[in-house]
XYZ file of N, CA and C in Angstrom:
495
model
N 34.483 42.036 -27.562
C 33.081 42.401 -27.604
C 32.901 43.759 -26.954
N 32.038 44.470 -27.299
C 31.769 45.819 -26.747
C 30.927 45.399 -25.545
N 30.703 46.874 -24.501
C 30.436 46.638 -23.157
C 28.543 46.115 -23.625
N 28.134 46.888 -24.420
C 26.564 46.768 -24.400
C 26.395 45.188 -25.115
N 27.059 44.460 -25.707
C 27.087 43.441 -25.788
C 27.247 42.361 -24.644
N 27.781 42.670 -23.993
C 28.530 41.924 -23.114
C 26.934 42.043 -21.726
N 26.842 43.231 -22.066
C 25.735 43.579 -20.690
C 24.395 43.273 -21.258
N 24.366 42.960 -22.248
C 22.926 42.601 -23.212
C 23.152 40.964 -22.931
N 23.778 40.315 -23.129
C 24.459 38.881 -22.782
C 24.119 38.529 -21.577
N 24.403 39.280 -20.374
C 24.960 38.886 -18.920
C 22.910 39.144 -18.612
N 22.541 40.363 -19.101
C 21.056 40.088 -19.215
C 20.074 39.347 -19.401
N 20.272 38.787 -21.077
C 19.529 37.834 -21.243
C 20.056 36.252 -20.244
N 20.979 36.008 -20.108
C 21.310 35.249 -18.955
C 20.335 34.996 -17.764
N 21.007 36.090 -17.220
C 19.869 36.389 -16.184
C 18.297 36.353 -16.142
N 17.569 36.667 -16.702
C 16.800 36.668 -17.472
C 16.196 35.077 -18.117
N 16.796 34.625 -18.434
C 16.677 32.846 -18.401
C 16.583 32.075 -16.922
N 17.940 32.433 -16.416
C 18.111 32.064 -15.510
C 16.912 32.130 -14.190
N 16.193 33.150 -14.345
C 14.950 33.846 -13.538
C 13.932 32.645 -14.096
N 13.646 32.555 -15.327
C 12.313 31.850 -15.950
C 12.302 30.213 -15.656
N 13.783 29.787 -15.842
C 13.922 28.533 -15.399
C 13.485 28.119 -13.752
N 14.112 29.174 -13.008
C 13.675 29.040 -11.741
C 12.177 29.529 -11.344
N 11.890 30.323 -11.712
C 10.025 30.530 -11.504
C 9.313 29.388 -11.822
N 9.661 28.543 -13.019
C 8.802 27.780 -13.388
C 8.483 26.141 -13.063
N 10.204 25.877 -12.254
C 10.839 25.025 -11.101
C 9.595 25.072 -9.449
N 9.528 26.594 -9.377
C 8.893 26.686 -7.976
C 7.502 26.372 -8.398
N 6.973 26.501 -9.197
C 5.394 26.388 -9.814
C 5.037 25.412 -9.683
N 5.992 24.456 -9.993
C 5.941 22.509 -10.418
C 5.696 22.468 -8.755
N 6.526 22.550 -8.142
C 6.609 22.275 -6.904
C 5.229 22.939 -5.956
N 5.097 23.999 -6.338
C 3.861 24.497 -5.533
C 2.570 24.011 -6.182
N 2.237 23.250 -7.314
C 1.432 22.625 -7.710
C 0.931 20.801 -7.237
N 2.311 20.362 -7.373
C 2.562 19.062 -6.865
C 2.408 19.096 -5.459
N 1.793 20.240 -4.204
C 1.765 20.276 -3.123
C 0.453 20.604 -3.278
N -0.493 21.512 -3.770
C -1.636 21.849 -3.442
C -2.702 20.704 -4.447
N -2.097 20.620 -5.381
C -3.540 19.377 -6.049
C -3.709 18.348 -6.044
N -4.200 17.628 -6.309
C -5.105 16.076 -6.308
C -3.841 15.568 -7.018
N -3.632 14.119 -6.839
C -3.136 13.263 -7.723
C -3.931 12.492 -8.493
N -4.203 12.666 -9.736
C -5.373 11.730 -10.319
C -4.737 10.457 -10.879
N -5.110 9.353 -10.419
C -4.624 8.163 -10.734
C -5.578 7.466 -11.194
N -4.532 6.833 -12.871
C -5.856 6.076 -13.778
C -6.156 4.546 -12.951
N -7.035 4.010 -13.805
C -7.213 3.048 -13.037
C -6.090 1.719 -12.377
N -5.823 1.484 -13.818
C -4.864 0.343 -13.769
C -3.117 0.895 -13.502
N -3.410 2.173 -12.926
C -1.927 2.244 -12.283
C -1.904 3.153 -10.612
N -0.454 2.433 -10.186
C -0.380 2.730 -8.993
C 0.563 3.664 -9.073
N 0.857 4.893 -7.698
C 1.694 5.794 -7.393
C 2.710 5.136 -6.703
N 3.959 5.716 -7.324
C 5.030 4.841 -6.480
C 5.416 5.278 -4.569
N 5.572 3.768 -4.388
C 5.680 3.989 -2.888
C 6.874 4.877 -2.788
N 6.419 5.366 -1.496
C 8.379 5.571 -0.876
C 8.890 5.130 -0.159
N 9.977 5.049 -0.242
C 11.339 4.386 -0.519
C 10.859 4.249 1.373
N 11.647 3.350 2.249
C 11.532 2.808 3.483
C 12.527 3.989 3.968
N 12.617 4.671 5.183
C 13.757 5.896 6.040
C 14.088 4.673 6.456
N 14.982 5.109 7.880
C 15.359 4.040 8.664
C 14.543 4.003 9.484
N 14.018 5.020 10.052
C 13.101 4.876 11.437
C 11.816 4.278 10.844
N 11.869 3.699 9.258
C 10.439 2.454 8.802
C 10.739 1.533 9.195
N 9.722 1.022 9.500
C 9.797 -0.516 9.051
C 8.817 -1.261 8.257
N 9.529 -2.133 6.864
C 8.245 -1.968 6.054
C 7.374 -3.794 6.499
N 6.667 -3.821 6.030
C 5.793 -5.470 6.198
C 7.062 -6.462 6.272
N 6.463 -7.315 7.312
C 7.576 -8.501 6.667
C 6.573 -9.171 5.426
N 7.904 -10.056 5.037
C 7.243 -10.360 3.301
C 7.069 -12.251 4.252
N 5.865 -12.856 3.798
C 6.108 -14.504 3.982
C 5.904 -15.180 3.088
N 6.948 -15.994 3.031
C 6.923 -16.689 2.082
C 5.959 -17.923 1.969
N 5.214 -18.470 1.429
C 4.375 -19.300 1.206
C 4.332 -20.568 0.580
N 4.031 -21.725 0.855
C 4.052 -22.571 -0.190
C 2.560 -22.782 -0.230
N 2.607 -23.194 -1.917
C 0.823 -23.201 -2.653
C 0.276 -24.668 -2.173
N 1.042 -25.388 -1.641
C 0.368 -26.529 -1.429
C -0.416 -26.847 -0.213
N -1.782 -27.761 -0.420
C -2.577 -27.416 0.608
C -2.245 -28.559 1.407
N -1.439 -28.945 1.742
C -1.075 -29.520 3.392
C -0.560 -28.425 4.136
N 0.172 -27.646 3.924
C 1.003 -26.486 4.739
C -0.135 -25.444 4.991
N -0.179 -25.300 6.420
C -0.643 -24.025 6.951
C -0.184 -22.898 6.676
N -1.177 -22.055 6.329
C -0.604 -20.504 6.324
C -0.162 -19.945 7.411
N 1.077 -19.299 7.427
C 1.336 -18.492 8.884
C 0.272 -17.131 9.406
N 0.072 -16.788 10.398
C -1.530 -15.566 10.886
C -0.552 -14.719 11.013
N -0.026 -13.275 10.929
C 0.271 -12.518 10.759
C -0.304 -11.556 12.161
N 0.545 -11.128 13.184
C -0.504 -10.055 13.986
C 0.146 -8.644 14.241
N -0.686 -7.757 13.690
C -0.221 -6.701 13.536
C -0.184 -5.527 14.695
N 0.712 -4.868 15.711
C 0.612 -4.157 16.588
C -0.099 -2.425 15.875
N -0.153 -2.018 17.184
C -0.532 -0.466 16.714
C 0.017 0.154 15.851
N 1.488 -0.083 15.599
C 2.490 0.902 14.918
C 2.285 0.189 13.309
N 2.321 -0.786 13.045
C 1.600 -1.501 11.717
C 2.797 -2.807 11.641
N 3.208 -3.152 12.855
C 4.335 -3.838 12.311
C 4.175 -5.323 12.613
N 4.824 -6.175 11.712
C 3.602 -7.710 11.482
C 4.895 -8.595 11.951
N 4.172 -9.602 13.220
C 5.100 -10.405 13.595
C 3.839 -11.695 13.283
N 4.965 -13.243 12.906
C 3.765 -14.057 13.121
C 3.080 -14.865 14.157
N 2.295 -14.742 14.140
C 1.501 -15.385 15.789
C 2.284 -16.781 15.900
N 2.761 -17.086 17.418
C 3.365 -18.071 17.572
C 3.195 -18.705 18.227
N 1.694 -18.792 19.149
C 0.874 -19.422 20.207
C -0.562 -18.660 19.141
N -1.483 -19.978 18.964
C -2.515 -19.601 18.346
C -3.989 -19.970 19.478
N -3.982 -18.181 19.793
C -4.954 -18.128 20.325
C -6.295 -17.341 19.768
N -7.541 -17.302 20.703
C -8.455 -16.852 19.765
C -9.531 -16.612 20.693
N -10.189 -14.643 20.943
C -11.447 -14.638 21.565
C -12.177 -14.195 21.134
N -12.977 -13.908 21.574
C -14.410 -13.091 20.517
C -14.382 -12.147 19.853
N -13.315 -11.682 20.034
C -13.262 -10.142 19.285
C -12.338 -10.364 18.415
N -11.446 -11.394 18.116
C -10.428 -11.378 17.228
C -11.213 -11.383 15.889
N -10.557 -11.188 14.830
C -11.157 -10.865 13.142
C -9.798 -11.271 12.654
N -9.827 -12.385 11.698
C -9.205 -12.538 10.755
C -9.878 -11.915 9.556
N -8.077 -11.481 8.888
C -8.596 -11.249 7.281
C -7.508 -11.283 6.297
N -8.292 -11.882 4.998
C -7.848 -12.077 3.883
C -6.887 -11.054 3.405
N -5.400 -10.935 3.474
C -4.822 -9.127 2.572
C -4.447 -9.419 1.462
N -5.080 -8.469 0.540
C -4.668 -8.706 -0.679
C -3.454 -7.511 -1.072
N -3.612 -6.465 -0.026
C -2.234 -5.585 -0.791
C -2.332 -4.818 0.899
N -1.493 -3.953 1.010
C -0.486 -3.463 1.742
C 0.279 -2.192 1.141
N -0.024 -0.766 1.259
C 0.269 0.184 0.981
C 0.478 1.281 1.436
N 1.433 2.223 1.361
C 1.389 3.597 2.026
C 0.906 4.401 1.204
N 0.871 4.385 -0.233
C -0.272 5.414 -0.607
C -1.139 4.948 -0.787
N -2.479 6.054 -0.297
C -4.260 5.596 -0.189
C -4.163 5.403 -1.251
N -4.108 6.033 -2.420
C -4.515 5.925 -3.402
C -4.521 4.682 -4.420
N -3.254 3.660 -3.711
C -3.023 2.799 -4.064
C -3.770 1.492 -3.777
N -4.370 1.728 -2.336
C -5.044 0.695 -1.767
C -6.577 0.889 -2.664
N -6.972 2.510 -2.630
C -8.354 2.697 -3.308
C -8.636 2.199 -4.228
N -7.745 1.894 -5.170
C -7.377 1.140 -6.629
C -7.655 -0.570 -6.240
N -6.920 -0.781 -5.254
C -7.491 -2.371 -5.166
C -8.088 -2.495 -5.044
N -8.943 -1.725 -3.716
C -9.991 -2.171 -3.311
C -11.211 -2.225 -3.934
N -11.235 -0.976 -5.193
C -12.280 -1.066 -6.344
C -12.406 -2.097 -7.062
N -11.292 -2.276 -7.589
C -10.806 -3.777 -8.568
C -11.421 -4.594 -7.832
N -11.754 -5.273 -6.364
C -12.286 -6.193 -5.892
C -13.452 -6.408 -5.831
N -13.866 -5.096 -5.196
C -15.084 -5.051 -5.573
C -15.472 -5.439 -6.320
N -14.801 -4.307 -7.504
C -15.808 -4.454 -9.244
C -16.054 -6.143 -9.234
N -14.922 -6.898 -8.409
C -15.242 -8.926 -9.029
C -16.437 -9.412 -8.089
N -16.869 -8.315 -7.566
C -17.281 -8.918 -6.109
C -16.967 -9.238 -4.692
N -15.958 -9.093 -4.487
C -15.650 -9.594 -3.306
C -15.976 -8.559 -2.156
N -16.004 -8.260 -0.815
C -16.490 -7.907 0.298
C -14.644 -7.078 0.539
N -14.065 -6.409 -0.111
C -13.115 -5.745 0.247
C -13.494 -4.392 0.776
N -12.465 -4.477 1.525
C -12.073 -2.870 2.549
C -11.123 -2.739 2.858
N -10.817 -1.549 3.036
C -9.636 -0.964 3.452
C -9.332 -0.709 5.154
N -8.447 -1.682 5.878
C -8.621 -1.415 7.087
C -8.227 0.077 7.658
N -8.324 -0.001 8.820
C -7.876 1.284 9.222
C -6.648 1.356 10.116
N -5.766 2.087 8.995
C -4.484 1.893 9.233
C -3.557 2.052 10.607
N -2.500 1.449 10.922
C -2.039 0.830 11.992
C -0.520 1.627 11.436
N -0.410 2.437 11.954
C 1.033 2.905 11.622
C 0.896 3.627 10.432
N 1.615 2.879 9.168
C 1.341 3.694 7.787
C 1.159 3.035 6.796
N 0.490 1.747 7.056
C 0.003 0.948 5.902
C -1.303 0.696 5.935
N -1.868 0.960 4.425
C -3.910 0.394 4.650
C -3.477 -0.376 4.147
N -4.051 -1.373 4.262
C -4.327 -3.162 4.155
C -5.448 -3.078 3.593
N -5.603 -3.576 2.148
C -6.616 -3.787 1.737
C -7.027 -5.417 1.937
N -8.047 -5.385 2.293
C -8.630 -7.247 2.722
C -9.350 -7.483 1.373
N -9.798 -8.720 1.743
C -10.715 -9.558 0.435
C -11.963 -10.173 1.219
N -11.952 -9.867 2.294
C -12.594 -10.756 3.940
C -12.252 -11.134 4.721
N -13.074 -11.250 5.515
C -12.974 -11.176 7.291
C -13.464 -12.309 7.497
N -13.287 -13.193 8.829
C -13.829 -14.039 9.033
C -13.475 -14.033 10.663
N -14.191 -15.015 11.521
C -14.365 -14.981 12.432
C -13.414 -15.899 13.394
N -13.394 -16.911 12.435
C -12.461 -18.157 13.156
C -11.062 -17.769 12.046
N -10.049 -18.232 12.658
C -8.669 -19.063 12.039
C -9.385 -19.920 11.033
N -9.526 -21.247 11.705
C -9.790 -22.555 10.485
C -10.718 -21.718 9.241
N -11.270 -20.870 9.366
C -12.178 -20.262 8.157
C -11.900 -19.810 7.476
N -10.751 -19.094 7.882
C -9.407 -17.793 6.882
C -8.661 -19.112 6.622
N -8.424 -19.647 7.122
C -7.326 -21.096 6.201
C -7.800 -21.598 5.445
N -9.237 -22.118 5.366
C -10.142 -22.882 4.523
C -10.254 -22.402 3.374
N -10.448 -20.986 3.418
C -10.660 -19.805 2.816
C -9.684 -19.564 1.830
N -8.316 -19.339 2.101
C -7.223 -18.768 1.505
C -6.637 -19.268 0.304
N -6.264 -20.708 -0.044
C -6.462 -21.176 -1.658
C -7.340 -21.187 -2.455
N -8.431 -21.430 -2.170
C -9.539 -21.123 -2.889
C -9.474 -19.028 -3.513
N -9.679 -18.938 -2.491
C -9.270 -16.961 -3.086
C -8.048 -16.818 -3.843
N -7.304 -17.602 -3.623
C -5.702 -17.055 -4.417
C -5.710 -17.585 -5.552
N -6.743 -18.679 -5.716
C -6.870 -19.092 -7.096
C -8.152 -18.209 -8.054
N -8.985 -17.840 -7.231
C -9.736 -16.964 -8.115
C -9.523 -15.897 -8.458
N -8.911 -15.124 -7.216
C -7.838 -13.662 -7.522
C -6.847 -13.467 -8.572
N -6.624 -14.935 -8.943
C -5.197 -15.537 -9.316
C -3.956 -14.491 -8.566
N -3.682 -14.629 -6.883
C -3.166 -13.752 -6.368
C -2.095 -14.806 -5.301
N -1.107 -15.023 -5.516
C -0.524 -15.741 -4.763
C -0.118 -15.058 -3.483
N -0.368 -14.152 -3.370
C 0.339 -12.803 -1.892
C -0.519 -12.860 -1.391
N -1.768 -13.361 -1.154
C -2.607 -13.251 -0.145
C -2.371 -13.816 1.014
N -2.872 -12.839 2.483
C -1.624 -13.608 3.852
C -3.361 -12.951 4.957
N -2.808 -13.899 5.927
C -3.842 -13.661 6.909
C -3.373 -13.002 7.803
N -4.090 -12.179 8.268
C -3.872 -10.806 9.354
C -5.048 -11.387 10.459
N -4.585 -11.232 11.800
C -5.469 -11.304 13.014
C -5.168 -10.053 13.591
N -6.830 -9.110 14.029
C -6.532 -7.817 14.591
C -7.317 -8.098 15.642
């Protein structure tokens, strides 16, 4: 091949090589400064747990109504051990969770959906790095227990778990 070939070549190369990468940094400087618009019926994927996470414990449940639900109590950092002496003073608040998320955007989505059925949902205020979206609050234990099949059957939501804050 002659040299102006060769240097017309090594050009357009380059030259690619430039456009691919400009348009790499764009994605990236876009995906940092704008909104994420999320449709209704979908969620943004979580991320992945580091080590220094720790994500919810998961409890397992049985649907049958002789078995008590386990109360869930969540420290400052968001991390859920289950109450193992059941105590109770005036200020305690049980509540109904229907989801558990690190992106807002994800909880905002439930918590609309609940709404839209009616229910008295909110988004607590987060404890580490999860919003907890509730379905309700209640005042006593026995009320959030009373409470909790009845909702999981209208939700049709079997993950619903009681939180004491």
């Amino acid at each position: 091949m002659s040299k102006i070939k060769l240097f017309g070549l090594a050009l357009l190369s380059f030259a690619l090589i430039s456009v691919v990468g400009c348009k790499s940094n764009k994605t990236d400087q876009a995906s940092e400064n704008d909104t994420l618009e999320v449709p209704e019926d979908t969620y943004v994927e979580e991320p992945q747990a580091t080590e220094g996470d720790q994500a919810p414990a998961v409890v397992e449940t049985d649907s049958s109504e002789n078995t008590q639900e386990p109360v869930m109590l969540e420290d400052r950092n968001g991390n859920l051990t289950p109450e193992t002496v059941e105590t109770n003073n005036d200020a305690d608040v049980f509540y109904i969770v229907a989801g558990s998320f690190t992106v807002y955007s994800n909880a905002q989505n439930l918590n609309q959906k609940l709404k839209a059925k009616g229910y008295e949902s909110n988004i607590l205020e987060p404890y580490g790095q999860y919003n907890r979206v509730t379905v309700k609050s209640f005042k006593t234990r026995q009320e959030a227990r009373a409470a909790l099949p009845t909702l999981k059957n209208k939700i049709n939501n079997q993950t619903l778990w009681i939180l004491k804050r």
